[in-house]
XYZ file of N, CA, C and O in Angstrom:
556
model
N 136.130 -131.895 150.393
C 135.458 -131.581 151.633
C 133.991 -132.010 151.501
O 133.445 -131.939 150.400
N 133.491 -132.346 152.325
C 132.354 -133.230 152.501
C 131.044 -132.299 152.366
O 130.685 -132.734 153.461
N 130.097 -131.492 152.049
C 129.017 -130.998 151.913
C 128.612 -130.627 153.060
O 128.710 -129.402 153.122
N 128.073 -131.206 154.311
C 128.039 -130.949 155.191
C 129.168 -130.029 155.779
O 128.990 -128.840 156.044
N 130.195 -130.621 155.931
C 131.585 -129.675 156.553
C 131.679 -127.865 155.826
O 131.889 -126.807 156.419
N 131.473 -128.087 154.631
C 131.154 -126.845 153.248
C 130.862 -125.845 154.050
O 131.499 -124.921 154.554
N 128.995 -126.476 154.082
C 128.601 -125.677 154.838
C 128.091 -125.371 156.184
O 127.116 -124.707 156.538
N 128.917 -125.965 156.796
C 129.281 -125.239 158.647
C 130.280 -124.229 157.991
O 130.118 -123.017 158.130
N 131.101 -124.648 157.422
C 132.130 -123.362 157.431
C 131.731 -122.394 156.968
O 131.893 -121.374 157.638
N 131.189 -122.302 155.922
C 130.466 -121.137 155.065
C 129.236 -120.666 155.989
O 129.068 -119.450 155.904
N 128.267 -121.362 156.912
C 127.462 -120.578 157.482
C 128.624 -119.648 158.354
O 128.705 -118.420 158.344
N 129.511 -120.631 159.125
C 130.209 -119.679 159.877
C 130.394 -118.470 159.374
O 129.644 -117.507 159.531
N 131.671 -118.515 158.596
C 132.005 -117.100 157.835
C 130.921 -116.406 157.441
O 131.226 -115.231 157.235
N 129.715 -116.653 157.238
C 128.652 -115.445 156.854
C 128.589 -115.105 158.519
O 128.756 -113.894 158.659
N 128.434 -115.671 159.599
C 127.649 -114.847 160.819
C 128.891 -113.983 161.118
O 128.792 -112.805 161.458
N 130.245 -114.728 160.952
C 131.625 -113.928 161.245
C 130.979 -112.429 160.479
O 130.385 -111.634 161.208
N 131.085 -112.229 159.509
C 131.174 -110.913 158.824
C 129.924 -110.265 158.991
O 129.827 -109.094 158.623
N 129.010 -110.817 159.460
C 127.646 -110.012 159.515
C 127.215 -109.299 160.984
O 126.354 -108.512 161.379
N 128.506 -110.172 161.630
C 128.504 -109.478 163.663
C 128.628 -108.447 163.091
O 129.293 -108.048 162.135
N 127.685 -107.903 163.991
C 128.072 -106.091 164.408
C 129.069 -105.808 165.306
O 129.132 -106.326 166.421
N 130.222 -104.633 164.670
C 131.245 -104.787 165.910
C 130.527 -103.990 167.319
O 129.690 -103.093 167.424
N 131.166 -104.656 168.130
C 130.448 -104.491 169.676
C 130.548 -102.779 170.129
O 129.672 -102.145 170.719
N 131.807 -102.299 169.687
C 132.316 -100.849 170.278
C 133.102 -100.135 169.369
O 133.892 -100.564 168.529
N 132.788 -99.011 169.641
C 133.608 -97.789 168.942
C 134.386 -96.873 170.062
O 134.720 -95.706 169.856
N 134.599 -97.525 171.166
C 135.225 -97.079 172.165
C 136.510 -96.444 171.556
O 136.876 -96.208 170.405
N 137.225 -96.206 173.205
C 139.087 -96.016 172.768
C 139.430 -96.694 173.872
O 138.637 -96.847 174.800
N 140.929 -97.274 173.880
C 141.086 -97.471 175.210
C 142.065 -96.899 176.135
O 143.069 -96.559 175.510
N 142.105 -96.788 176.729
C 143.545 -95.831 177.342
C 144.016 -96.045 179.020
O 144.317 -97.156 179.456
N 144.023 -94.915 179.783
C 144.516 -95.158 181.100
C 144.087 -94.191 181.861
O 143.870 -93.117 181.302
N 143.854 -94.300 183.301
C 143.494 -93.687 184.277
C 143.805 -94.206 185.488
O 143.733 -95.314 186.018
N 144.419 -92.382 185.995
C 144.738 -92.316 187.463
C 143.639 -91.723 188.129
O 142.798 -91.539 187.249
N 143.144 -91.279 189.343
C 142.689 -90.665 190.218
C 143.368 -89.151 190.408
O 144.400 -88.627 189.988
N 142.458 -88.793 191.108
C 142.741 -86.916 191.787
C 141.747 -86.938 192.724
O 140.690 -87.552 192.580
N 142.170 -86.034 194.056
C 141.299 -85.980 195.409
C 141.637 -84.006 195.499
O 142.535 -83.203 195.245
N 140.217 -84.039 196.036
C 140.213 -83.038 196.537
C 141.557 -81.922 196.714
O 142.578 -82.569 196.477
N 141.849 -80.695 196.997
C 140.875 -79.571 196.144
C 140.829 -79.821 194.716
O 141.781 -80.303 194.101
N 139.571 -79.447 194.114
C 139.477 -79.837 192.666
C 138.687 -78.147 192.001
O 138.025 -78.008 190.972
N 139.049 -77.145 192.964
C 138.882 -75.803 192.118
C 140.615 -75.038 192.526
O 141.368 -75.074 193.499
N 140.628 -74.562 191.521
C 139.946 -74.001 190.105
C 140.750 -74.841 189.321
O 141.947 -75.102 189.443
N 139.643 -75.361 188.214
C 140.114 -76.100 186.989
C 140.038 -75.301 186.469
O 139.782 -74.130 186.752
N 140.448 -76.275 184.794
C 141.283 -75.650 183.866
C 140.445 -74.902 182.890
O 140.669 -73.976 182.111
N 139.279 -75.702 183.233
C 137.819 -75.063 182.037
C 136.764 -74.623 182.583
O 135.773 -74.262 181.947
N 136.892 -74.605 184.079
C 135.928 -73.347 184.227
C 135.667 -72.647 185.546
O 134.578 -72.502 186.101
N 137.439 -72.044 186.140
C 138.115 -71.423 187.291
C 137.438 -72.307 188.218
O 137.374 -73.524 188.391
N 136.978 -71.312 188.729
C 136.421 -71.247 190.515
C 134.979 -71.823 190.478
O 134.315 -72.062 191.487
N 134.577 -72.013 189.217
C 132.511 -72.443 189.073
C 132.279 -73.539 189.521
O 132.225 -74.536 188.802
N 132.034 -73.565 191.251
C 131.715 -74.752 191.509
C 130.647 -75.673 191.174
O 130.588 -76.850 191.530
N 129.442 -74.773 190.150
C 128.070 -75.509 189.510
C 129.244 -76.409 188.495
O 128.823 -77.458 188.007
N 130.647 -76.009 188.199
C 130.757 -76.625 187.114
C 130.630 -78.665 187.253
O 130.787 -79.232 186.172
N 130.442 -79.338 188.152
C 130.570 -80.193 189.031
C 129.180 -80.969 188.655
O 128.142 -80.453 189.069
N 129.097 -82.153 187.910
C 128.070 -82.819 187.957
C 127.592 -83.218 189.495
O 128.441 -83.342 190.378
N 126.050 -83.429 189.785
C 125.406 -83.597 191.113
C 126.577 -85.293 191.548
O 127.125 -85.714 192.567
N 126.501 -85.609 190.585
C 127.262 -87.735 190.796
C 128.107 -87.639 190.851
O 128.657 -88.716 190.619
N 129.167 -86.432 191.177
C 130.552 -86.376 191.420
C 131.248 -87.213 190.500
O 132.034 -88.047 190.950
N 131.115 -87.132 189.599
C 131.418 -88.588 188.306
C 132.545 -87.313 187.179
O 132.295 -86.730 186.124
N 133.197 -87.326 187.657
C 134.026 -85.896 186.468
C 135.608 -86.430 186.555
O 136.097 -87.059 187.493
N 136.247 -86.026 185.377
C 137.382 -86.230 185.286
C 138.379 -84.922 184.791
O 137.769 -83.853 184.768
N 139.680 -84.857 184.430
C 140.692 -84.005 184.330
C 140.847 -84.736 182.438
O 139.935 -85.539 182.245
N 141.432 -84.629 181.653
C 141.751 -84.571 180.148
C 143.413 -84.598 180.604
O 144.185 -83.889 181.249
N 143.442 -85.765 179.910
C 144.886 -86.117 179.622
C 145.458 -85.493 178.367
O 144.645 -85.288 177.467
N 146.602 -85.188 178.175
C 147.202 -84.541 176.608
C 146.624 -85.360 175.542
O 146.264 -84.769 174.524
N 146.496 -86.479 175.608
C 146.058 -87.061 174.230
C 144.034 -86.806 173.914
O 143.296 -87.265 173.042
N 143.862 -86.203 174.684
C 141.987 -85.995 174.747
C 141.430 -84.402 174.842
O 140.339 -83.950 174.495
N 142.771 -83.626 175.535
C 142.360 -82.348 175.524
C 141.985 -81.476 174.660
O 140.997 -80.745 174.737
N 143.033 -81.555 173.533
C 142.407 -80.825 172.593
C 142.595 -79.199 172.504
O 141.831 -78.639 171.718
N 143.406 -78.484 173.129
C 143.341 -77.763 173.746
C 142.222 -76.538 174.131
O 142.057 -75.339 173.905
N 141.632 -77.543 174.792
C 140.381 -77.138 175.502
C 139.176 -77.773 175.141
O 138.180 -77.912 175.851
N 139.339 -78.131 174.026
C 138.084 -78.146 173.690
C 137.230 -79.422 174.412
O 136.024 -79.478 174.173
N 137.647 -80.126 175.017
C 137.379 -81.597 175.880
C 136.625 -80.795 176.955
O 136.005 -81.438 177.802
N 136.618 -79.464 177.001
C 136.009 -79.176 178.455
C 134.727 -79.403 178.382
O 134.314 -78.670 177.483
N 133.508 -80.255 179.002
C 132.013 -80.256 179.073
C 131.701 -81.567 178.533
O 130.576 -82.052 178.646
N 132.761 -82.214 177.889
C 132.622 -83.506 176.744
C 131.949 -84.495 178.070
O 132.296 -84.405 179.248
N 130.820 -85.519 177.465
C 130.519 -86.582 178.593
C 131.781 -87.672 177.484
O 132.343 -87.675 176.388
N 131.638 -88.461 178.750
C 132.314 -89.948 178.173
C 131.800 -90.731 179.100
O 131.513 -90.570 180.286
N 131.705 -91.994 178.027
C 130.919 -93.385 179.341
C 132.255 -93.921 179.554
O 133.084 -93.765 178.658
N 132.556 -94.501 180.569
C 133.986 -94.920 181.129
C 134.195 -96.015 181.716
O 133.751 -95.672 182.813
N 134.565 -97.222 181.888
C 134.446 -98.477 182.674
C 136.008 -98.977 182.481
O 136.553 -98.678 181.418
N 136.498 -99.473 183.135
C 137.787 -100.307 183.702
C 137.722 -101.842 182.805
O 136.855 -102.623 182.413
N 138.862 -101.744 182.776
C 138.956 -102.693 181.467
C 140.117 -104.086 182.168
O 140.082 -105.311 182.054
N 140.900 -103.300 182.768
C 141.822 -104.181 183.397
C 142.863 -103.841 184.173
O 143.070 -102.732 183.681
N 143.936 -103.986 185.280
C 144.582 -103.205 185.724
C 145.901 -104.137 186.272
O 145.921 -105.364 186.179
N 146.794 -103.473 186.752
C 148.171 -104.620 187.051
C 147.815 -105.710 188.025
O 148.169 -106.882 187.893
N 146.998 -105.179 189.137
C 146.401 -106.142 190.608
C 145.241 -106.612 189.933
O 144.410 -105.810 189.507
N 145.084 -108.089 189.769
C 143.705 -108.662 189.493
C 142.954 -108.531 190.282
O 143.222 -108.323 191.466
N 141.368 -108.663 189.596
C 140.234 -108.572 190.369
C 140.241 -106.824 190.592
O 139.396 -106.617 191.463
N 140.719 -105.791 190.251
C 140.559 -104.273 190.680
C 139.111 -103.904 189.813
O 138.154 -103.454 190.444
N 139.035 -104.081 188.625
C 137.779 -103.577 188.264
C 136.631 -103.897 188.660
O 136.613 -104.919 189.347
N 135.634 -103.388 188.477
C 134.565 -103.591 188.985
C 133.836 -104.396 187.824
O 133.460 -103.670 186.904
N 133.597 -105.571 187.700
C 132.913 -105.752 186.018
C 131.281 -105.335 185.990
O 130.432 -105.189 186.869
N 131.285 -105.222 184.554
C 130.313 -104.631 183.460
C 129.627 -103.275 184.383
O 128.495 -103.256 184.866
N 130.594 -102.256 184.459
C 130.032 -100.956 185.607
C 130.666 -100.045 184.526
O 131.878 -99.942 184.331
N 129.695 -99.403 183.853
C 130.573 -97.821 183.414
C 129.742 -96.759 183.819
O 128.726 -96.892 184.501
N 130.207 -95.676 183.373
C 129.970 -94.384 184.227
C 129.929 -93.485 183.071
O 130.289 -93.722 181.918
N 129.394 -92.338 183.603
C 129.111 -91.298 182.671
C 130.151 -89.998 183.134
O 129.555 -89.322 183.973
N 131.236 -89.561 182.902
C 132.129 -88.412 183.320
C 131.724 -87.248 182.483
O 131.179 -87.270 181.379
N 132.100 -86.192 183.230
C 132.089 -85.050 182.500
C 133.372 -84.287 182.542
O 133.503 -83.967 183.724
N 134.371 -83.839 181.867
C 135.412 -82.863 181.533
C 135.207 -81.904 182.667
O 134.085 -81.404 182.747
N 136.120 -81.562 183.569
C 135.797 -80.345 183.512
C 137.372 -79.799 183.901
O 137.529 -78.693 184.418
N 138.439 -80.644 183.612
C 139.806 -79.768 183.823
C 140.722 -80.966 183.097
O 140.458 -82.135 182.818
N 142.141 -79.989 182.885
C 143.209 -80.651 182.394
C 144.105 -81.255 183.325
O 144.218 -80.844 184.479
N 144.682 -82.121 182.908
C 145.363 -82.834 184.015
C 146.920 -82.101 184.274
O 147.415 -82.303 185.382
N 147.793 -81.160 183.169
C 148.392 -80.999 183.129
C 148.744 -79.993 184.222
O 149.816 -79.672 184.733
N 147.188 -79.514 184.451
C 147.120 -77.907 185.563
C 146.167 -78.485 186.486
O 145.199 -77.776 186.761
N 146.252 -79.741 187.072
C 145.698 -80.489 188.287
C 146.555 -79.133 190.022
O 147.697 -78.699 190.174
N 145.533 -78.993 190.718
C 145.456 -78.093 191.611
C 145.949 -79.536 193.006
O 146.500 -79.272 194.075
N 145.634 -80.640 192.644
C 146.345 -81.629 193.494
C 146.602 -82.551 192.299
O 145.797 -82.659 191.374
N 147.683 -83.166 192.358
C 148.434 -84.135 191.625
C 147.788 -85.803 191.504
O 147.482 -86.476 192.488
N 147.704 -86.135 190.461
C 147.232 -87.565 190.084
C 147.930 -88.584 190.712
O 149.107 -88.463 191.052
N 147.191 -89.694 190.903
C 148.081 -90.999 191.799
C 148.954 -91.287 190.542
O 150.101 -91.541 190.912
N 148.815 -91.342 189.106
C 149.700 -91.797 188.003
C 149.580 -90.554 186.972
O 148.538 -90.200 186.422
N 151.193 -89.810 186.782
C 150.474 -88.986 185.728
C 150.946 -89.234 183.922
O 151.794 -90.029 183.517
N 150.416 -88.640 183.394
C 150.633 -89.107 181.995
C 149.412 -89.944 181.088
O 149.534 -90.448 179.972
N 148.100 -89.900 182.052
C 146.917 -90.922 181.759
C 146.275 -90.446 181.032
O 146.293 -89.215 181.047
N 145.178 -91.281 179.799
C 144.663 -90.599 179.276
C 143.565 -89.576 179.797
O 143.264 -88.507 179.267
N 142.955 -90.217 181.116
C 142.136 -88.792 181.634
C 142.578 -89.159 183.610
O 143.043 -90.150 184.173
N 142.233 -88.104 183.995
C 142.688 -88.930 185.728
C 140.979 -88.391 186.327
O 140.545 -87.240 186.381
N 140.295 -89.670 186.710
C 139.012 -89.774 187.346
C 138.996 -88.824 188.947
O 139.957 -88.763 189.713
N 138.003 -88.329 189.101
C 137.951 -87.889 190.750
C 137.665 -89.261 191.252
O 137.051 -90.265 190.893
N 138.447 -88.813 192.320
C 137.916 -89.865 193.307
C 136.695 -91.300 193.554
O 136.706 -92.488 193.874
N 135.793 -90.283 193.178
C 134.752 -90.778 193.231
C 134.028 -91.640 192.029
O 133.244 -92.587 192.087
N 134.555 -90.996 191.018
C 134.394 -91.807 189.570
C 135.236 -93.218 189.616
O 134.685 -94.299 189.405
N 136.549 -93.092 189.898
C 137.584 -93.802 190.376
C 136.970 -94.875 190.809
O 136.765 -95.923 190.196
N 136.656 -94.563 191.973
C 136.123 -95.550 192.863
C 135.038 -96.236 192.706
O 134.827 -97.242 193.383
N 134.198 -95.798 191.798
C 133.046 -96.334 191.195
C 133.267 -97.291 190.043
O 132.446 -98.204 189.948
N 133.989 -97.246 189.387
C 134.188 -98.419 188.931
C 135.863 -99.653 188.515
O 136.210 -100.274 187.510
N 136.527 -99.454 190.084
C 137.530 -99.803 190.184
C 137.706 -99.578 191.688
O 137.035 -98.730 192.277
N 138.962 -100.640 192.543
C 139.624 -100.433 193.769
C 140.245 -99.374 193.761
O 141.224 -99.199 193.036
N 139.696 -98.333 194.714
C 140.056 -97.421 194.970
C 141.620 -97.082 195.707
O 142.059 -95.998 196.091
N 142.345 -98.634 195.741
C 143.671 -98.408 196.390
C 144.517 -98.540 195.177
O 145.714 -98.253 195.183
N 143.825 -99.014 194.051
C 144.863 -98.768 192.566
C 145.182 -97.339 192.296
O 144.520 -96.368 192.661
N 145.995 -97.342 191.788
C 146.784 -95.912 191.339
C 146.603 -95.803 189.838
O 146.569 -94.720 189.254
N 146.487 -96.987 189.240
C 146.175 -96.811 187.449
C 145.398 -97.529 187.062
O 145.556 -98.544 187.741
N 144.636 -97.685 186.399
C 143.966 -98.535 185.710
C 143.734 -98.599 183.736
O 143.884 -97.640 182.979
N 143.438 -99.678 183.437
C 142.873 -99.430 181.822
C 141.494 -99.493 181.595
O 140.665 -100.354 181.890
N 141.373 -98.049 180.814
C 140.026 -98.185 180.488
C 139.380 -98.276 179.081
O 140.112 -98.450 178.107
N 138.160 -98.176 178.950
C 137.298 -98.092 177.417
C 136.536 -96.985 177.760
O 135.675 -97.029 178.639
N 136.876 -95.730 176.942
C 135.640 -94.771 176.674
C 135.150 -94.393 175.473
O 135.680 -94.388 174.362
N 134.117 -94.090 175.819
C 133.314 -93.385 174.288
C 132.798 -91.768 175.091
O 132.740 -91.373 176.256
N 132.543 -91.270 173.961
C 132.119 -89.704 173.885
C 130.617 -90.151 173.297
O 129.778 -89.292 173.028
């Protein structure tokens, strides 16, 4: 191999291993939930429980924890979904816990997700006529 060729490859492989990985996300799935959204699961009837940005979600079985997910923030953005073009790109959001999906007071457009967005979270960063989407969150 020619000296030159050496080292392109070898610079390569050093920047390969020296990237910082981009995310420590997870990725998973999300449905929606509409209105009534009291009494949840973590904190009855407290309607302060309710960030001002309406930005809150329900805890899917694999995040709940049992209970302990209640109050958790997560940044949240849409990753990809069955209908192209549904996400909104490079848009995430900040959710807050504040119920389980399993004891949803109105029923999810998809259930079984890793968390199901209100409405409004939903819609903020995805077509609001999708029923599921994939997402990336971090805590």
């Amino acid at each position: 191999m020619p000296p030159t060729t050496l080292h392109f490859f070898s610079s390569f492989f050093l920047l390969f291993i020296t990237l910082p990985h981009h995310s420590n996300a997870d990725v998973g799935t999300s449905s929606r939930y509409s209105p009534p959204y009291l009494p949840s699961g973590c904190y009855g009837t407290e309607a302060t429980q309710f960030p001002s940005s309406n930005l809150f979600a329900a805890a899917g079985d694999g995040i709940w924890d049992n209970g302990a997910a209640c109050g958790r923030q997560y940044l949240v953005r849409c990753i990809s979904a069955e209908e192209p073009r549904t996400c909104i790109p490079d848009l995430s959001i900040q959710i807050k816990i504040v119920d389980y999906a399993a004891s949803l007071v109105s029923p999810p457009s998809t259930a079984g997700t890793t968390m199901v967005l209100s409405d409004k979270a939903f819609g903020t960063i995805a077509n609001a006529s999708a029923t599921v989407i994939n997402i990336e969150f971090q805590q």
